[in-house]
PDB file of C-alpha atoms in Angstrom:
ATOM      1  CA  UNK A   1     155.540 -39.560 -34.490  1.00  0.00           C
ATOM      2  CA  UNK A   2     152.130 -41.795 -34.932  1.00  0.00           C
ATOM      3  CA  UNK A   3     152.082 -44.919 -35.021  1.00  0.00           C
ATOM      4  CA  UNK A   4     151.697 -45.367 -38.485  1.00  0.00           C
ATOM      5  CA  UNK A   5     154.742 -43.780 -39.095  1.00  0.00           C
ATOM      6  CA  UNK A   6     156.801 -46.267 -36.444  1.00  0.00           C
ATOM      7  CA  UNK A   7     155.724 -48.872 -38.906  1.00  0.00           C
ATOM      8  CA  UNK A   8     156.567 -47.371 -41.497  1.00  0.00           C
ATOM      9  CA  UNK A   9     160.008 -46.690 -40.315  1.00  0.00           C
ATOM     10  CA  UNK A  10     160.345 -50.229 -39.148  1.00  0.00           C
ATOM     11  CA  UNK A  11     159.507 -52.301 -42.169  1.00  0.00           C
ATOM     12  CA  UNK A  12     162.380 -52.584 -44.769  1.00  0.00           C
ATOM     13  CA  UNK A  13     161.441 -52.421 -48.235  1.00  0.00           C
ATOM     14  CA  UNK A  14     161.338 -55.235 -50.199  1.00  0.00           C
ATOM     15  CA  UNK A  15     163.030 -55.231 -53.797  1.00  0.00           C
ATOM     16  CA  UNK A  16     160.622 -55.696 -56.609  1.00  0.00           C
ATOM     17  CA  UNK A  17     162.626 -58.916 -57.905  1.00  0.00           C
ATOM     18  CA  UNK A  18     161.642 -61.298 -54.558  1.00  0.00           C
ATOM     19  CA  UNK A  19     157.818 -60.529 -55.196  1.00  0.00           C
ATOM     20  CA  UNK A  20     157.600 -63.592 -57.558  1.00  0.00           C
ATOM     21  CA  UNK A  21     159.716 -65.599 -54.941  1.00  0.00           C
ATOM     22  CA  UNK A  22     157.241 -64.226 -52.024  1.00  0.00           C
ATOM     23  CA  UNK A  23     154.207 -65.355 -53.921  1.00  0.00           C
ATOM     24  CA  UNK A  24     155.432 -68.555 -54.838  1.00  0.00           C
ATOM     25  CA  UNK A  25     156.702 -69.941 -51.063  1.00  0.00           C
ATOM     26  CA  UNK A  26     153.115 -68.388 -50.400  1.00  0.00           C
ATOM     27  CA  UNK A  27     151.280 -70.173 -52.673  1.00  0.00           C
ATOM     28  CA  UNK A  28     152.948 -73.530 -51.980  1.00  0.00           C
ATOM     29  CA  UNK A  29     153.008 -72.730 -48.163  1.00  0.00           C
ATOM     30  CA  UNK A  30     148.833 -72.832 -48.887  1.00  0.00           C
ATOM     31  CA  UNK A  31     149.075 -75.574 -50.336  1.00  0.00           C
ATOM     32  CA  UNK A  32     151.032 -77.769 -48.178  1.00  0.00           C
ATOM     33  CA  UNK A  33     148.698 -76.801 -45.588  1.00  0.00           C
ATOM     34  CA  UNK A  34     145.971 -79.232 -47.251  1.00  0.00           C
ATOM     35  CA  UNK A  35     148.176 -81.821 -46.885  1.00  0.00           C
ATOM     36  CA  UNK A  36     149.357 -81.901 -43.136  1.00  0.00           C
ATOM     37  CA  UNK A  37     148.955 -78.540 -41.322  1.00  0.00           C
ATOM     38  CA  UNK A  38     152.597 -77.925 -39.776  1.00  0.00           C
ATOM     39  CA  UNK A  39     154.026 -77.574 -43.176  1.00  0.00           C
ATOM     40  CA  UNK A  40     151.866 -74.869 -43.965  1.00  0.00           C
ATOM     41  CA  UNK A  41     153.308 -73.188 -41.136  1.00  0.00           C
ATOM     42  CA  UNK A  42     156.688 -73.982 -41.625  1.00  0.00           C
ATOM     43  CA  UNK A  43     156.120 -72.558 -45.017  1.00  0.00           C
ATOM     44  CA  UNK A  44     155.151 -69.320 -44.266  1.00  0.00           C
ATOM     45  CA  UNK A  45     158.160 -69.265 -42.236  1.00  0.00           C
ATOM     46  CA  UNK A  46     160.617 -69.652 -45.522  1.00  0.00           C
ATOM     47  CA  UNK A  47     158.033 -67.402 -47.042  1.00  0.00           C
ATOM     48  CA  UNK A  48     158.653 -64.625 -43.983  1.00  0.00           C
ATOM     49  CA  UNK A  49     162.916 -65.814 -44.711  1.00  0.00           C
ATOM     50  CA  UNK A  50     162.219 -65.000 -48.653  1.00  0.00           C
ATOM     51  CA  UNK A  51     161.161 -61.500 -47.566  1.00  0.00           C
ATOM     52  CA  UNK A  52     163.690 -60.775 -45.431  1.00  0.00           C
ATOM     53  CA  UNK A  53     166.211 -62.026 -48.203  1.00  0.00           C
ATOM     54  CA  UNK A  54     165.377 -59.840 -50.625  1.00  0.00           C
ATOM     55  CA  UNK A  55     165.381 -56.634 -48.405  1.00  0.00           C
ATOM     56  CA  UNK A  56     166.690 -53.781 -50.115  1.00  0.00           C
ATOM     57  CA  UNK A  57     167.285 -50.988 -47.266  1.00  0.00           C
ATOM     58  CA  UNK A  58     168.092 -47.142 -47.816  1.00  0.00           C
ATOM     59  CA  UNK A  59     171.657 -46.735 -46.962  1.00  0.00           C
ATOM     60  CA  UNK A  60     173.747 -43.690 -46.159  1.00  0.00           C
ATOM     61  CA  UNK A  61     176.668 -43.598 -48.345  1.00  0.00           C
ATOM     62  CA  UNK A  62     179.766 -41.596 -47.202  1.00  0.00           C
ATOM     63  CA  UNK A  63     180.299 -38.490 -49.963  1.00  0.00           C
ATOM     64  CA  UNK A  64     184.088 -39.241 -50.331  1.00  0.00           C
ATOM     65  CA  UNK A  65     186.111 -39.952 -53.989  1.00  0.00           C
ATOM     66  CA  UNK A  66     189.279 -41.232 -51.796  1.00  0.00           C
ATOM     67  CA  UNK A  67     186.748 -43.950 -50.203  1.00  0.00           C
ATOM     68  CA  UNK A  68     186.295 -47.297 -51.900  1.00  0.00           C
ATOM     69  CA  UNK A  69     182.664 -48.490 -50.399  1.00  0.00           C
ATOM     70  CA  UNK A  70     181.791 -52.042 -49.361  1.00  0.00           C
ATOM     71  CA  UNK A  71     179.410 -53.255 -52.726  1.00  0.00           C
ATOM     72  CA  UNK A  72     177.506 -55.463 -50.712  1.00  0.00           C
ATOM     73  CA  UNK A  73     176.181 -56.800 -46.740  1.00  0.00           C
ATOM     74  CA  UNK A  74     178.550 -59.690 -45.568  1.00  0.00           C
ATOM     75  CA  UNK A  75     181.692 -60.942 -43.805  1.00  0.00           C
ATOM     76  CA  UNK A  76     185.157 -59.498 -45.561  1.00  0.00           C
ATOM     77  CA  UNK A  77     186.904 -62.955 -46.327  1.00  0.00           C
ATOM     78  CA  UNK A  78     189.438 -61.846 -48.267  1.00  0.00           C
ATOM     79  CA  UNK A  79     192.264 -59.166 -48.347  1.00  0.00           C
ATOM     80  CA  UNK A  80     194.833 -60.040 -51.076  1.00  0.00           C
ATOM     81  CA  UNK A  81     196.752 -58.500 -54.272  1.00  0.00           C
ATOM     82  CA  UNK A  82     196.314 -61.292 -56.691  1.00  0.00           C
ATOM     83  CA  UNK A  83     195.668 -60.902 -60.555  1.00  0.00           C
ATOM     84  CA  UNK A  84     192.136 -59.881 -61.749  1.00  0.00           C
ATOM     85  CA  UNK A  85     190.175 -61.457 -64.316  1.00  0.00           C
ATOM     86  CA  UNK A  86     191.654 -61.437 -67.457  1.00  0.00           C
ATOM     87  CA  UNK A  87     187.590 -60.378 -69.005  1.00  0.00           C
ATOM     88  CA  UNK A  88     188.242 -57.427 -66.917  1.00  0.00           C
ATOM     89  CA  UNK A  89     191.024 -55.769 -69.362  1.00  0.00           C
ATOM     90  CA  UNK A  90     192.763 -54.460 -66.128  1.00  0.00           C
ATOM     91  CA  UNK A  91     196.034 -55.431 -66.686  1.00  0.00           C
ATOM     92  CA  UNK A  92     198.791 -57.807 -65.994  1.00  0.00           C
ATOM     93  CA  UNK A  93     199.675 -56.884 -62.525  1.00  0.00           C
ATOM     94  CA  UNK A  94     198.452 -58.230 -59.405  1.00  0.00           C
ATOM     95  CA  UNK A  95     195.709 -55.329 -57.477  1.00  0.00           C
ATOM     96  CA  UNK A  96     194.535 -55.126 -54.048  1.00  0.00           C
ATOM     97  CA  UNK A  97     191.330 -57.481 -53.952  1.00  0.00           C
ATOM     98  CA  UNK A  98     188.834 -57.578 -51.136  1.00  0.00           C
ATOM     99  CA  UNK A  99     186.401 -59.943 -51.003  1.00  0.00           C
ATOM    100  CA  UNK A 100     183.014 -59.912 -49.799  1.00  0.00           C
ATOM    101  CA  UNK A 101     181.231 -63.212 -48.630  1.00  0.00           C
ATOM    102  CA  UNK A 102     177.127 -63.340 -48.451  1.00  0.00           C
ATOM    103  CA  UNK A 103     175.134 -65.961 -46.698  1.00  0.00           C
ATOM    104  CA  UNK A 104     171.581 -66.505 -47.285  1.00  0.00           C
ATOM    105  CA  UNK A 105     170.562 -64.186 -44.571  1.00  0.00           C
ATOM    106  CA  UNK A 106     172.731 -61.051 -45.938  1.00  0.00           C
ATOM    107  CA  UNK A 107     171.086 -58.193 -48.016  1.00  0.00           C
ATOM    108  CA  UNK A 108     172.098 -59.325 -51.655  1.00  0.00           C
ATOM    109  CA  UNK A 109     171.396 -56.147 -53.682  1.00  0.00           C
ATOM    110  CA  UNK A 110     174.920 -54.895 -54.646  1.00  0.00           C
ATOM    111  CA  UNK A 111     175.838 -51.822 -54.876  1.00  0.00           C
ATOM    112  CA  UNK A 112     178.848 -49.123 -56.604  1.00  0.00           C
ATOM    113  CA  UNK A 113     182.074 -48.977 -54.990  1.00  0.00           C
ATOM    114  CA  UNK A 114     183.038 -45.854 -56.094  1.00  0.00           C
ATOM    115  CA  UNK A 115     181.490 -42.900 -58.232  1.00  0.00           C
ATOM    116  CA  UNK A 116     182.032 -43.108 -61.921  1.00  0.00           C
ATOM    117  CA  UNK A 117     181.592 -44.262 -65.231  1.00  0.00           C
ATOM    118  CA  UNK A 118     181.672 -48.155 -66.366  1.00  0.00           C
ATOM    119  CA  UNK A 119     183.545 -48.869 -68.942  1.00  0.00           C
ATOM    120  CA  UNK A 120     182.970 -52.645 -69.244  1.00  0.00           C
ATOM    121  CA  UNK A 121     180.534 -55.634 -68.133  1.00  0.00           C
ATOM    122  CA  UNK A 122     182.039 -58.959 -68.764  1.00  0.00           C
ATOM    123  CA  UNK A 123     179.667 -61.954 -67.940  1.00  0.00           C
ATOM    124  CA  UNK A 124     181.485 -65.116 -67.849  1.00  0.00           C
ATOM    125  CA  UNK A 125     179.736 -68.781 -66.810  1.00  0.00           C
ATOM    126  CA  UNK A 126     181.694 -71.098 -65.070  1.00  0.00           C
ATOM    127  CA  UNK A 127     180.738 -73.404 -61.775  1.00  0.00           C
ATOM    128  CA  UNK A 128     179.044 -72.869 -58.554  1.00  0.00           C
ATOM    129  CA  UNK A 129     181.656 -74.207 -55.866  1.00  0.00           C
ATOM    130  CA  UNK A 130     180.925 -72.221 -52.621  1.00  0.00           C
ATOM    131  CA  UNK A 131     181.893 -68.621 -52.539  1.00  0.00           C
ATOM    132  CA  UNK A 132     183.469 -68.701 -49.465  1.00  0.00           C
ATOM    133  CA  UNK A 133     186.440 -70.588 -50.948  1.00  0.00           C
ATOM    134  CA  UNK A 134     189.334 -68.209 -52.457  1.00  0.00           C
ATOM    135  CA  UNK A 135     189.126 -70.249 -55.653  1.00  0.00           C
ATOM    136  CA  UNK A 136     185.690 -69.303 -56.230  1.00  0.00           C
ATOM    137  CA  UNK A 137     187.221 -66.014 -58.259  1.00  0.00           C
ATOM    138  CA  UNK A 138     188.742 -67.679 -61.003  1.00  0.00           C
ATOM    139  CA  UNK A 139     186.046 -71.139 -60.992  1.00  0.00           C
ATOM    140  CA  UNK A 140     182.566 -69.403 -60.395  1.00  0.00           C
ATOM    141  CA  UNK A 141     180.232 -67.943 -62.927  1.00  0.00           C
ATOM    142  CA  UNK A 142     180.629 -64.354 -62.232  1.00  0.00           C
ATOM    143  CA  UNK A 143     179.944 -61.223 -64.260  1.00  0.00           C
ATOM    144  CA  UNK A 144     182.183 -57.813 -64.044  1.00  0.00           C
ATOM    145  CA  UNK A 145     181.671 -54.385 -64.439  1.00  0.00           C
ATOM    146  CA  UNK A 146     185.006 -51.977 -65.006  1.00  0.00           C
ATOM    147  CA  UNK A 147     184.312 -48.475 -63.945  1.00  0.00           C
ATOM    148  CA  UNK A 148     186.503 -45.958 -64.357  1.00  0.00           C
ATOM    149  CA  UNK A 149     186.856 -43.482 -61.238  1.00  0.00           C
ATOM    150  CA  UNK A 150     188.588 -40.516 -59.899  1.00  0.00           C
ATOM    151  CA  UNK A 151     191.655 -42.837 -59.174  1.00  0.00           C
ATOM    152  CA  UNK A 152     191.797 -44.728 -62.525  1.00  0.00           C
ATOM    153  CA  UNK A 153     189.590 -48.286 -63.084  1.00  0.00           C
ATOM    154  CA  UNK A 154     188.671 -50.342 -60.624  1.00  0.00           C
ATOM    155  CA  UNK A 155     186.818 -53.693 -60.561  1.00  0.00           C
ATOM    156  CA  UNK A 156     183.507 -55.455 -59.214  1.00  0.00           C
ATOM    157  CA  UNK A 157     183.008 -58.436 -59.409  1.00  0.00           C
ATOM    158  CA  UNK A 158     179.339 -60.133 -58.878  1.00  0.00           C
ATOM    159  CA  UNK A 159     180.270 -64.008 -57.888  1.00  0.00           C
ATOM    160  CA  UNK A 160     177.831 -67.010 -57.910  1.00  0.00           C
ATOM    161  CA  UNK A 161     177.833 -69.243 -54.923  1.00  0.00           C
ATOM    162  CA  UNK A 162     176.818 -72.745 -53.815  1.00  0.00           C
ATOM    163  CA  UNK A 163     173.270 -72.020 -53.714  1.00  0.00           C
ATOM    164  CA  UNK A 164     173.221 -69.033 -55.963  1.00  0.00           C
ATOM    165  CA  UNK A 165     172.118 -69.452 -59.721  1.00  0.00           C
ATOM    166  CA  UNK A 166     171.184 -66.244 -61.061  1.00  0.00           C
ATOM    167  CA  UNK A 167     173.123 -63.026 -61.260  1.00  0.00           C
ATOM    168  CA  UNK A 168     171.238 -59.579 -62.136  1.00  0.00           C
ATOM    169  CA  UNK A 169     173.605 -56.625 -63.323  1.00  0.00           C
ATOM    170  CA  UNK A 170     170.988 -53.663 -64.131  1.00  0.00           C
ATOM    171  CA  UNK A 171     173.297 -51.146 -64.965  1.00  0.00           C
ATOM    172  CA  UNK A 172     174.964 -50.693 -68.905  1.00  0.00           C
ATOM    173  CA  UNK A 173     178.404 -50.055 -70.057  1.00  0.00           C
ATOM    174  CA  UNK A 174     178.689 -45.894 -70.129  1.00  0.00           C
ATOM    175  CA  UNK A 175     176.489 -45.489 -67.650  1.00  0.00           C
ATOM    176  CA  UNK A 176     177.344 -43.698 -64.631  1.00  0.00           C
ATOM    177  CA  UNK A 177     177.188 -44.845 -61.418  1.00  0.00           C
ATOM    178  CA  UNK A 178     177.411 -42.751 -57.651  1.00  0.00           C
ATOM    179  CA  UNK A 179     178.898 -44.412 -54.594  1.00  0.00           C
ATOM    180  CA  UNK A 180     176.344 -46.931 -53.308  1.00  0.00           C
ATOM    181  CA  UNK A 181     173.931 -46.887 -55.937  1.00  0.00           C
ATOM    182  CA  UNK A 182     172.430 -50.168 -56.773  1.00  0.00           C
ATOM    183  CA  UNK A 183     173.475 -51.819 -59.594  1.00  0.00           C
ATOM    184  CA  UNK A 184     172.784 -55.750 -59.375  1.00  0.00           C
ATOM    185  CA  UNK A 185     171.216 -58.619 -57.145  1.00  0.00           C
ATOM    186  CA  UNK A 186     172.324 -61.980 -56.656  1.00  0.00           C
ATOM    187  CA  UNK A 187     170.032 -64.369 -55.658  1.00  0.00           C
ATOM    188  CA  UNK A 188     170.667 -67.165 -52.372  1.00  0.00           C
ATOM    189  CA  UNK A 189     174.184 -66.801 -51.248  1.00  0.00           C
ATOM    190  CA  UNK A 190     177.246 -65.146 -53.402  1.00  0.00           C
ATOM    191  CA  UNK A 191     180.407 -62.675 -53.222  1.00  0.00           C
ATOM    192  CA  UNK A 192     181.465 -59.879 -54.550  1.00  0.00           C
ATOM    193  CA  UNK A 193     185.172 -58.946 -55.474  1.00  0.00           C
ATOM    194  CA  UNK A 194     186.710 -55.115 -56.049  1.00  0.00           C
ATOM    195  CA  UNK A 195     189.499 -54.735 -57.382  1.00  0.00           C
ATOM    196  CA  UNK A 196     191.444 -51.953 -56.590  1.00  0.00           C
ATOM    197  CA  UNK A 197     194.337 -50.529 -58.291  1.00  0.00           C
ATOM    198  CA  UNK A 198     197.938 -49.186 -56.569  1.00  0.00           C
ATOM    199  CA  UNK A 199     197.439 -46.032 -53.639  1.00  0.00           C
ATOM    200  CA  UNK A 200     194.314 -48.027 -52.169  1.00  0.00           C
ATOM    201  CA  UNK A 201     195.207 -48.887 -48.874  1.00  0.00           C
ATOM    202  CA  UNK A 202     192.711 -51.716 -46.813  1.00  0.00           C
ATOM    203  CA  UNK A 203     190.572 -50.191 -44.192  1.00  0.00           C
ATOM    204  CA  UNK A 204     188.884 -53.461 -43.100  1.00  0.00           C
ATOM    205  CA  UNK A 205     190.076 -57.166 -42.218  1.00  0.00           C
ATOM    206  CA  UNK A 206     189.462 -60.598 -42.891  1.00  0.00           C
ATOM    207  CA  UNK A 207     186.227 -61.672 -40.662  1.00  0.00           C
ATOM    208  CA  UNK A 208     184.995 -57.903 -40.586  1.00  0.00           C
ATOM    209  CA  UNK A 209     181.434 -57.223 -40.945  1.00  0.00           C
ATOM    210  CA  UNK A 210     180.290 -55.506 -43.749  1.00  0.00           C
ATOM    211  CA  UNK A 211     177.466 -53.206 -44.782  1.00  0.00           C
ATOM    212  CA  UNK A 212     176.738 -52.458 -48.328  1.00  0.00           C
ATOM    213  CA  UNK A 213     176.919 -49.105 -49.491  1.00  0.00           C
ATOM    214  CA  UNK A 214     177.936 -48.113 -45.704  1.00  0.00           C
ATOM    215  CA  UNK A 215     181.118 -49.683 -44.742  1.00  0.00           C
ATOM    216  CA  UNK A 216     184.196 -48.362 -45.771  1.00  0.00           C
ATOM    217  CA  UNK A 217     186.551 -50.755 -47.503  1.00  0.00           C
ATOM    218  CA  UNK A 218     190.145 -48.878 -48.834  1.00  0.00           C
ATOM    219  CA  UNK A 219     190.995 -45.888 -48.834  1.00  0.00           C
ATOM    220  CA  UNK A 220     193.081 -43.775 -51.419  1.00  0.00           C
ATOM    221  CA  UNK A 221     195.564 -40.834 -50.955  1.00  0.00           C
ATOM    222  CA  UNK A 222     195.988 -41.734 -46.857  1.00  0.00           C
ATOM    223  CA  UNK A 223     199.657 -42.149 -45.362  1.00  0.00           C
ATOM    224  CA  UNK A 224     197.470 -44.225 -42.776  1.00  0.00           C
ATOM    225  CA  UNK A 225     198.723 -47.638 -44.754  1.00  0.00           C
ATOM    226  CA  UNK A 226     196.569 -50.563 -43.613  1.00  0.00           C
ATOM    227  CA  UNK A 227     194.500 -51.090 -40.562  1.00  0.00           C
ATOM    228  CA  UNK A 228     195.241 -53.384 -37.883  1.00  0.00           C
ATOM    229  CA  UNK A 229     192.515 -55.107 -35.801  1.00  0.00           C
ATOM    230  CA  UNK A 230     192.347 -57.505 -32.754  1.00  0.00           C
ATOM    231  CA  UNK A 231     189.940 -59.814 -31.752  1.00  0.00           C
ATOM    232  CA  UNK A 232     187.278 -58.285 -28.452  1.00  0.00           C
TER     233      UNK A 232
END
């Protein structure tokens, strides 16, 4: 392998939506340089920081219908059956939710939990309390996507945070979606939600790590029923 190649291998693409963001802590980076030196430094630093936020690496996504796939990078903070949205049309019983928490140093492009078709988006605004907080799911501006799968409809949810205040959903409803395919950004610090619906069981805990499109979340069709952890 040449050189060349290591580099290439290396470097993490960048999505196309941070190359305004880039330019800008660049160009004010410059800028703050004619003013007193050290800030121009410390600029390109949050410029090299707005980079590596809006990373968007290749992932490999297991091939599984029975597997429910983590939708984005971040610490699990949530394993619950509560209600879902009522935008979301899924009923009026509780489903298994698991959350996903990002800070501003996670991977934010979100991806499909599960291979199928979406049947809904439901954007609703609402406030920007921090995402970390379990009431963040009903209070938060979020937008949802219903997508019906092998194992009836589940839900993602794209959550706004603290610091967050734009959501991207790129995908439509009737499109179809694969496991891990990207379908939305959110920019500076969110959470995502999936709802799942009965025969799911957990295969992560609260405080887990996370990798989008990587990580396995629930499982469907397993006698296993749910995992238990310790702390190494």
């Amino acid at each position: 392998m040449s050189l060349i190649d290591t580099v290439r291998n290396t470097l993490v693409p960048v999505h196309r939506e941070g190359y305004r963001f880039i330019a800008i802590f660049f160009v004010v980076s410059l800028a703050l340089g004619f003013l007193w030196e050290p800030l121009m430094w410390i600029g390109f630093v949050l410029t090299a920081w707005c980079a590596y936020f809006f990373r968007d690496p290749e992932r490999m996504t297991p091939i599984d219908d029975d597997l429910v796939i983590s939708p984005a990078d971040g610490t699990v903070s949530s394993v619950a059956t509560v209600m879902p949205p009522e935008e979301l049309g899924l009923g009026s019983e509780p489903m298994l939710r698991i959350s996903v928490f990002m800070n501003v140093f996670n991977c934010h492009v979100n991806r499909a939990p599960m291979g199928g078709t979406v049947r809904r988006i439901a954007y609703r605004a609402g406030k920007f309390v921090n995402a970390e907080l379990d009431k963040a799911s009903q209070e938060n501006e979020r937008n949802g996507l219903v997508i019906e799968t092998k194992h009836g409809q589940i839900g993602v949810v794209q959550i706004a945070g603290l610091v967050a205040r734009r959501i991207l959903c790129w995908t439509r409803e009737s499109a179809s979606l694969e496991a891990g395919e990207r379908f939305g950004l959110i920019r500076f610090g969110s959470r995502l939600d999936v709802f799942l619906p009965a025969g799911a069981e957990p295969r992560v805990t609260v405080g887990q790590t996370a990798t989008g499109g990587e990580t396995v979340l629930a499982e469907f069709g397993s006698a296993k029923g749910p995992v238990i952890s310790r702390r190494a």
